[in-house]
mmCIF file of C-alpha atoms in Angstrom:
data_model
loop_
_atom_site.group_PDB
_atom_site.id
_atom_site.type_symbol
_atom_site.label_atom_id
_atom_site.label_comp_id
_atom_site.label_asym_id
_atom_site.label_seq_id
_atom_site.Cartn_x
_atom_site.Cartn_y
_atom_site.Cartn_z
ATOM 1 C CA MET J 14 0.000 0.000 0.000
ATOM 2 C CA ARG J 15 1.265 3.504 -0.769
ATOM 3 C CA ASP J 16 2.158 5.743 2.178
ATOM 4 C CA ASP J 17 -0.639 8.120 1.197
ATOM 5 C CA ALA J 18 -3.275 5.468 0.574
ATOM 6 C CA THR J 19 -6.018 3.626 2.409
ATOM 7 C CA PRO J 20 -7.764 0.510 1.093
ATOM 8 C CA ASP J 21 -10.534 1.004 -1.439
ATOM 9 C CA ALA J 22 -13.017 -0.985 0.643
ATOM 10 C CA VAL J 23 -12.931 0.486 4.147
ATOM 11 C CA GLU J 24 -15.329 0.953 7.014
ATOM 12 C CA PHE J 25 -15.104 3.768 9.541
ATOM 13 C CA ARG J 26 -17.294 3.519 12.620
ATOM 14 C CA GLY J 27 -18.490 6.580 14.442
ATOM 15 C CA VAL J 28 -19.729 7.717 17.825
ATOM 16 C CA ASP J 29 -21.415 10.925 18.868
ATOM 17 C CA ASP J 30 -19.863 13.227 21.438
ATOM 18 C CA LEU J 31 -21.814 11.400 24.159
ATOM 19 C CA GLY J 32 -20.063 8.172 23.223
ATOM 20 C CA ARG J 33 -23.057 6.536 21.528
ATOM 21 C CA ASP J 34 -22.490 4.425 18.429
ATOM 22 C CA VAL J 35 -23.789 5.972 15.188
ATOM 23 C CA GLY J 36 -22.773 3.130 12.868
ATOM 24 C CA THR J 37 -20.424 2.982 9.921
ATOM 25 C CA HIS J 38 -19.673 6.049 7.835
ATOM 26 C CA GLU J 39 -21.806 4.716 4.963
ATOM 27 C CA ALA J 40 -24.779 3.981 7.224
ATOM 28 C CA PHE J 41 -24.433 7.346 8.959
ATOM 29 C CA TRP J 42 -24.429 9.342 5.723
ATOM 30 C CA ALA J 43 -27.332 7.292 4.367
ATOM 31 C CA GLU J 44 -29.372 8.366 7.425
ATOM 32 C CA VAL J 45 -28.262 11.978 6.999
ATOM 33 C CA ALA J 46 -29.483 11.922 3.393
ATOM 34 C CA LYS J 47 -32.970 10.830 4.495
ATOM 35 C CA LYS J 48 -33.499 13.868 6.733
ATOM 36 C CA ARG J 49 -34.150 16.945 4.660
ATOM 37 C CA SER J 50 -34.645 20.543 5.689
ATOM 38 C CA HIS J 51 -38.136 22.010 5.443
ATOM 39 C CA GLY J 52 -36.775 25.549 5.124
ATOM 40 C CA ALA J 53 -35.899 27.642 2.110
ATOM 41 C CA ASP J 54 -33.437 25.030 0.855
ATOM 42 C CA GLY J 55 -35.247 21.753 1.301
ATOM 43 C CA SER J 56 -32.875 20.038 -1.102
ATOM 44 C CA LYS J 57 -30.147 19.888 1.543
ATOM 45 C CA PRO J 58 -29.919 17.523 4.488
ATOM 46 C CA THR J 59 -31.022 18.860 7.875
ATOM 47 C CA PHE J 60 -27.413 18.154 8.882
ATOM 48 C CA TYR J 61 -26.423 21.302 6.963
ATOM 49 C CA ALA J 62 -29.225 23.471 8.299
ATOM 50 C CA LYS J 63 -28.320 22.583 11.883
ATOM 51 C CA GLY J 64 -24.703 23.547 11.304
ATOM 52 C CA ILE J 65 -25.606 26.955 9.908
ATOM 53 C CA GLU J 66 -28.102 27.488 12.739
ATOM 54 C CA TYR J 67 -25.364 26.812 15.294
ATOM 55 C CA TRP J 68 -22.778 29.147 13.743
ATOM 56 C CA ASP J 69 -25.338 31.880 13.186
ATOM 57 C CA GLY J 70 -25.563 32.055 16.979
ATOM 58 C CA VAL J 71 -21.803 32.359 17.555
ATOM 59 C CA ALA J 72 -20.183 35.750 18.174
ATOM 60 C CA PRO J 73 -18.351 37.032 15.060
ATOM 61 C CA ASP J 74 -14.906 37.248 16.626
ATOM 62 C CA VAL J 75 -11.811 35.054 16.917
ATOM 63 C CA ASP J 76 -12.713 33.642 20.320
ATOM 64 C CA GLY J 77 -16.155 32.754 18.995
ATOM 65 C CA VAL J 78 -14.987 30.916 15.883
ATOM 66 C CA LEU J 79 -12.285 29.100 17.865
ATOM 67 C CA GLY J 80 -14.656 28.020 20.624
ATOM 68 C CA GLY J 81 -12.866 29.955 23.364
ATOM 69 C CA PHE J 82 -9.372 28.928 22.240
ATOM 70 C CA ALA J 83 -8.279 32.203 20.655
ATOM 71 C CA HIS J 84 -4.792 31.666 22.110
ATOM 72 C CA VAL J 85 -4.077 28.894 19.577
ATOM 73 C CA SER J 86 -4.175 31.406 16.724
ATOM 74 C CA ALA J 87 -0.492 32.367 17.003
ATOM 75 C CA PRO J 88 0.981 28.831 16.864
ATOM 76 C CA ASP J 89 -1.541 28.013 14.156
ATOM 77 C CA ALA J 90 -0.315 30.881 11.966
ATOM 78 C CA ARG J 91 3.323 29.981 12.700
ATOM 79 C CA ASP J 92 2.958 26.383 11.483
ATOM 80 C CA ASN J 93 0.880 27.498 8.497
ATOM 81 C CA ALA J 94 3.674 29.845 7.429
ATOM 82 C CA LYS J 95 6.309 27.135 7.890
ATOM 83 C CA LEU J 96 4.377 24.709 5.711
ATOM 84 C CA LEU J 97 3.981 27.297 2.958
ATOM 85 C CA GLU J 98 7.662 28.226 3.174
ATOM 86 C CA ASP J 99 8.600 24.572 2.701
ATOM 87 C CA LEU J 100 6.222 24.179 -0.232
ATOM 88 C CA ARG J 101 7.579 27.260 -1.953
ATOM 89 C CA GLY J 102 11.074 25.930 -1.455
ATOM 90 C CA ARG J 103 9.941 23.010 -3.624
ATOM 91 C CA GLY J 104 8.430 25.277 -6.278
ATOM 92 C CA ARG J 105 4.801 24.977 -5.194
ATOM 93 C CA GLY J 106 2.137 27.215 -3.694
ATOM 94 C CA GLY J 107 2.971 30.490 -5.378
ATOM 95 C CA ALA J 108 6.757 30.408 -5.449
ATOM 96 C CA LYS J 109 7.531 33.600 -7.383
ATOM 97 C CA ALA J 110 9.183 33.012 -10.707
ATOM 98 C CA ASN J 111 7.795 35.461 -13.235
ATOM 99 C CA GLY J 112 6.424 38.383 -11.231
ATOM 100 C CA THR J 113 2.775 37.333 -11.482
ATOM 101 C CA LYS J 114 0.558 38.010 -8.495
ATOM 102 C CA THR J 115 0.073 35.174 -6.043
ATOM 103 C CA THR J 116 -3.502 34.386 -5.053
ATOM 104 C CA ALA J 117 -5.019 32.297 -2.253
ATOM 105 C CA LEU J 118 -8.545 31.181 -1.407
ATOM 106 C CA ASP J 119 -9.610 31.005 2.255
ATOM 107 C CA CYS J 120 -12.415 28.421 2.511
ATOM 108 C CA GLY J 121 -14.799 28.475 5.454
ATOM 109 C CA ALA J 122 -13.092 31.750 6.245
ATOM 110 C CA GLY J 123 -15.208 32.703 9.270
ATOM 111 C CA VAL J 124 -14.209 36.184 10.447
ATOM 112 C CA GLY J 125 -11.049 36.109 8.318
ATOM 113 C CA ARG J 126 -8.690 34.905 11.051
ATOM 114 C CA VAL J 127 -6.554 32.723 8.753
ATOM 115 C CA THR J 128 -6.442 35.503 6.172
ATOM 116 C CA SER J 129 -5.408 38.231 8.631
ATOM 117 C CA THR J 130 -2.837 36.149 10.539
ATOM 118 C CA PHE J 131 -1.264 34.304 7.640
ATOM 119 C CA LEU J 132 -2.598 34.433 4.080
ATOM 120 C CA ILE J 133 -2.560 38.236 3.680
ATOM 121 C CA GLU J 134 1.102 38.176 4.682
ATOM 122 C CA LYS J 135 2.048 35.617 2.053
ATOM 123 C CA PHE J 136 -0.177 36.347 -0.951
ATOM 124 C CA ASP J 137 -0.794 39.388 -3.113
ATOM 125 C CA GLU J 138 -4.514 38.632 -3.239
ATOM 126 C CA VAL J 139 -6.820 36.584 -1.028
ATOM 127 C CA ASP J 140 -10.422 35.605 -1.674
ATOM 128 C CA LEU J 141 -12.669 34.517 1.208
ATOM 129 C CA VAL J 142 -15.684 32.212 1.012
ATOM 130 C CA GLU J 143 -17.923 31.727 4.060
ATOM 131 C CA PRO J 144 -21.562 30.569 4.412
ATOM 132 C CA CYS J 145 -22.435 32.573 7.558
ATOM 133 C CA ARG J 146 -23.182 36.149 6.559
ATOM 134 C CA HIS J 147 -22.443 37.729 9.957
ATOM 135 C CA PHE J 148 -18.967 36.167 9.968
ATOM 136 C CA LEU J 149 -18.261 37.365 6.439
ATOM 137 C CA ASP J 150 -19.518 40.862 7.247
ATOM 138 C CA ALA J 151 -17.131 40.972 10.222
ATOM 139 C CA ALA J 152 -14.255 39.859 7.973
ATOM 140 C CA ALA J 153 -15.067 42.470 5.330
ATOM 141 C CA ALA J 154 -15.147 45.187 8.014
ATOM 142 C CA ASP J 155 -11.739 44.227 9.463
ATOM 143 C CA ALA J 156 -8.873 46.373 8.176
ATOM 144 C CA LEU J 157 -6.361 43.601 8.919
ATOM 145 C CA VAL J 158 -8.330 41.152 6.786
ATOM 146 C CA ARG J 159 -8.791 43.669 3.962
ATOM 147 C CA GLY J 160 -5.108 44.602 4.036
ATOM 148 C CA ASP J 161 -5.708 48.332 4.482
ATOM 149 C CA GLY J 162 -2.508 50.377 4.455
ATOM 150 C CA ARG J 163 -0.158 47.476 3.794
ATOM 151 C CA ALA J 164 3.137 48.625 2.274
ATOM 152 C CA ASP J 165 3.335 45.433 0.206
ATOM 153 C CA GLY J 166 -0.052 46.070 -1.380
ATOM 154 C CA HIS J 167 -1.483 42.687 -0.380
ATOM 155 C CA ARG J 168 -5.290 42.793 -0.388
ATOM 156 C CA ALA J 169 -8.363 40.703 0.255
ATOM 157 C CA LYS J 170 -10.191 40.929 -3.067
ATOM 158 C CA ARG J 171 -13.404 38.935 -2.861
ATOM 159 C CA PHE J 172 -15.800 38.146 -0.002
ATOM 160 C CA VAL J 173 -18.171 35.387 -1.134
ATOM 161 C CA ALA J 174 -21.173 34.343 0.979
ATOM 162 C CA GLU J 175 -21.789 30.760 -0.118
ATOM 163 C CA PRO J 176 -21.663 27.251 1.397
ATOM 164 C CA LEU J 177 -18.715 25.107 0.354
ATOM 165 C CA GLU J 178 -21.016 22.333 -0.881
ATOM 166 C CA SER J 179 -22.149 24.607 -3.728
ATOM 167 C CA PHE J 180 -19.184 26.964 -4.160
ATOM 168 C CA VAL J 181 -17.248 26.730 -7.430
ATOM 169 C CA PRO J 182 -13.759 28.299 -7.399
ATOM 170 C CA GLU J 183 -12.771 30.314 -10.445
ATOM 171 C CA ARG J 184 -10.843 28.103 -12.814
ATOM 172 C CA GLU J 185 -7.025 28.301 -12.575
ATOM 173 C CA ARG J 186 -7.051 31.337 -10.272
ATOM 174 C CA TYR J 187 -5.338 30.072 -7.108
ATOM 175 C CA ASP J 188 -1.821 29.153 -6.053
ATOM 176 C CA VAL J 189 -3.153 27.832 -2.745
ATOM 177 C CA ILE J 190 -6.662 26.863 -1.700
ATOM 178 C CA TRP J 191 -6.677 26.782 2.097
ATOM 179 C CA ILE J 192 -9.414 24.780 3.881
ATOM 180 C CA GLN J 193 -9.237 24.942 7.666
ATOM 181 C CA TRP J 194 -11.567 23.662 10.396
ATOM 182 C CA CYS J 195 -14.686 23.580 8.252
ATOM 183 C CA ILE J 196 -14.724 20.417 6.145
ATOM 184 C CA GLY J 197 -16.384 18.398 8.924
ATOM 185 C CA HIS J 198 -19.630 20.107 7.960
ATOM 186 C CA LEU J 199 -19.690 18.395 4.555
ATOM 187 C CA THR J 200 -21.008 14.936 3.767
ATOM 188 C CA ASP J 201 -18.470 12.578 2.210
ATOM 189 C CA ASP J 202 -19.919 12.973 -1.279
ATOM 190 C CA ASP J 203 -20.005 16.778 -1.052
ATOM 191 C CA PHE J 204 -16.483 16.745 0.422
ATOM 192 C CA VAL J 205 -15.184 14.760 -2.575
ATOM 193 C CA ALA J 206 -17.050 16.958 -5.074
ATOM 194 C CA PHE J 207 -15.760 20.140 -3.443
ATOM 195 C CA LEU J 208 -12.125 19.007 -3.560
ATOM 196 C CA ARG J 209 -12.528 18.100 -7.224
ATOM 197 C CA ARG J 210 -13.849 21.589 -7.974
ATOM 198 C CA CYS J 211 -10.924 23.030 -6.032
ATOM 199 C CA LYS J 212 -8.529 21.100 -8.257
ATOM 200 C CA ASP J 213 -9.927 22.986 -11.249
ATOM 201 C CA GLY J 214 -9.288 26.247 -9.400
ATOM 202 C CA LEU J 215 -5.539 25.640 -9.104
ATOM 203 C CA ARG J 216 -2.854 27.245 -11.188
ATOM 204 C CA GLU J 217 0.165 25.245 -12.320
ATOM 205 C CA ASN J 218 2.066 24.021 -9.228
ATOM 206 C CA GLY J 219 -0.851 25.087 -7.041
ATOM 207 C CA VAL J 220 -1.864 23.089 -3.988
ATOM 208 C CA ILE J 221 -4.850 22.513 -1.763
ATOM 209 C CA VAL J 222 -4.046 22.643 1.948
ATOM 210 C CA MET J 223 -6.599 21.119 4.285
ATOM 211 C CA LYS J 224 -6.092 21.600 8.013
ATOM 212 C CA GLU J 225 -8.354 19.542 10.250
ATOM 213 C CA ASN J 226 -8.811 17.923 13.620
ATOM 214 C CA ASN J 227 -8.153 14.174 13.714
ATOM 215 C CA ALA J 228 -10.283 11.715 15.660
ATOM 216 C CA ALA J 229 -8.271 8.834 17.103
ATOM 217 C CA SER J 230 -10.265 6.402 14.951
ATOM 218 C CA GLY J 231 -13.346 6.406 12.753
ATOM 219 C CA PHE J 232 -15.267 9.630 13.317
ATOM 220 C CA ILE J 233 -16.977 11.624 16.047
ATOM 221 C CA LEU J 234 -20.299 13.394 15.541
ATOM 222 C CA ASP J 235 -20.626 16.763 17.263
ATOM 223 C CA LEU J 236 -24.287 17.036 18.197
ATOM 224 C CA GLU J 237 -24.042 20.751 18.973
ATOM 225 C CA ASP J 238 -22.618 22.160 15.745
ATOM 226 C CA SER J 239 -23.669 19.297 13.437
ATOM 227 C CA SER J 240 -20.243 18.315 12.154
ATOM 228 C CA ILE J 241 -18.003 15.285 12.242
ATOM 229 C CA THR J 242 -14.344 14.919 13.123
ATOM 230 C CA ARG J 243 -12.785 12.304 10.863
ATOM 231 C CA SER J 244 -9.704 10.242 11.680
ATOM 232 C CA HIS J 245 -6.458 10.646 9.760
ATOM 233 C CA GLU J 246 -7.150 7.419 7.870
ATOM 234 C CA TYR J 247 -10.669 8.566 7.010
ATOM 235 C CA LEU J 248 -9.382 11.876 5.605
ATOM 236 C CA LEU J 249 -6.786 10.063 3.471
ATOM 237 C CA HIS J 250 -9.586 7.824 2.201
ATOM 238 C CA ILE J 251 -11.566 10.904 1.121
ATOM 239 C CA ILE J 252 -8.537 12.411 -0.627
ATOM 240 C CA ASN J 253 -7.989 9.165 -2.523
ATOM 241 C CA ARG J 254 -11.625 9.185 -3.645
ATOM 242 C CA THR J 255 -11.030 12.501 -5.420
ATOM 243 C CA GLY J 256 -8.368 11.014 -7.688
ATOM 244 C CA MET J 257 -5.813 13.423 -6.223
ATOM 245 C CA ARG J 258 -2.924 12.598 -3.923
ATOM 246 C CA CYS J 259 -1.689 13.659 -0.506
ATOM 247 C CA LEU J 260 1.760 15.069 -1.194
ATOM 248 C CA GLU J 261 2.502 15.633 2.487
ATOM 249 C CA HIS J 262 0.869 15.683 5.884
ATOM 250 C CA ARG J 263 2.238 17.020 9.136
ATOM 251 C CA LEU J 264 1.039 17.555 12.675
ATOM 252 C CA GLN J 265 0.367 20.987 14.141
ATOM 253 C CA THR J 266 2.654 21.816 17.060
ATOM 254 C CA GLY J 267 2.178 23.853 20.211
ATOM 255 C CA PHE J 268 -1.529 23.264 20.796
ATOM 256 C CA PRO J 269 -2.989 22.427 24.243
ATOM 257 C CA PRO J 270 -2.968 18.654 24.897
ATOM 258 C CA GLU J 271 -6.715 18.551 25.581
ATOM 259 C CA LEU J 272 -7.488 19.410 21.951
ATOM 260 C CA PHE J 273 -7.737 16.980 19.061
ATOM 261 C CA ALA J 274 -4.557 16.330 17.126
ATOM 262 C CA VAL J 275 -4.518 18.646 14.089
ATOM 263 C CA ARG J 276 -2.931 17.823 10.743
ATOM 264 C CA MET J 277 -2.188 19.789 7.618
ATOM 265 C CA TYR J 278 -2.697 17.872 4.357
ATOM 266 C CA VAL J 279 -1.116 19.047 1.112
ATOM 267 C CA ILE J 280 -3.268 17.794 -1.772
ATOM 268 C CA VAL J 281 -2.225 17.921 -5.417
ATOM 269 C CA PRO J 282 -3.585 16.648 -8.735
ATOM 270 C CA SER J 283 -2.274 13.196 -9.602
ATOM 271 C CA SER J 284 -0.511 14.635 -12.654
ATOM 272 C CA SER J 285 1.793 16.676 -10.414
ATOM 273 C CA PHE J 286 2.396 13.964 -7.816
ATOM 274 C CA ARG J 287 5.919 12.768 -7.251
ATOM 275 C CA ARG J 288 6.796 9.908 -4.948
ATOM 276 C CA VAL J 289 9.885 11.770 -3.761
ATOM 277 C CA GLY J 290 7.643 14.568 -2.510
ATOM 278 C CA ILE J 291 5.854 12.522 0.143
ATOM 279 C CA GLN J 292 6.659 13.628 3.661
ATOM 280 C CA ASN J 293 4.674 12.107 6.495
ATOM 281 C CA SER J 294 5.958 14.384 9.220
ATOM 282 C CA SER J 295 5.228 14.772 12.907
ATOM 283 C CA ARG J 296 6.813 18.228 12.941
#
C-alpha cells in the first residue's frame, strides 16, 4: 500500500460526542441523506441546516470561531507559514518566478482569522468564502483582513457568501486553496465533489491545503454544531476518492494537549504527484 493510501473498501465507525455508536460512515451518511430541511433550501440535508443554525448564533470574533481557544491562533499561523515556506522551497504554492501576483482562497473563512494572521502576509490577493453572513460581514469590516494600508499592497479581493457544498472556485485562479476547520460540515460525497472543484481552481504548481482535527479512529459526531471529526485514515480515504494525492501531511505543534490532534494535508492533482515529494511528518 502507498504511504498516502487507504484501502478502497474500508469501514469507519463513528460515535457521537456522548459516546453513543452511530454506525459505519456509509450507514451514517445514508441516514443523513434521508433527513431533509423544510426551510428555504429543502434540497439539503437537515445536517447542513443545523450547522448553519449553530454558527449563526456564535459571536463574530476570533474567540467565537475558535470556541474559546483564541490563544491557539499564534501557533496556528506559525505552522501554516512554515508549511507554505517549505512548499515554496519546492516550487509549489505560489513560489515567485515570473512576477505574477500570487492568489489564495480562504475556505470556510469565518471572520477572516486565517487571512489576517497568515494568508494576507504571504499572498498578493486573497479571496474569502464563508456561508455565515455575519462572519463574512465581520471579515469584510476588518482592516487587517482587507489589508488596508499594507506597504506590500497585499489585499483581500473577494468576499463570497456561499456554502462550500455549492461553491465553485474560479478556474485556474489560485496558487493555494486553504481549507481549515470547516470540512467536517460536509457529507463525504459533497467533500469529494468540493475538492474536485478546487482542483480545477488551481494554477500550475498550485496546492490545496486542508487543516483539520483528527479523531483517534473512525469519526466523532458533534451534536451541537452538526459536524463530524474524521480520523487521519478517514481523511486520506476521502482524498484518494477525489483522484488526487496527498503530497505531504504534518502535525500541528504547540496546541494544548486537551485538543484533538490537528494535521495539515497538502493535496495535489495526480498529474503533479511525485513519490519523492511525500513527507509524512510529525513536525
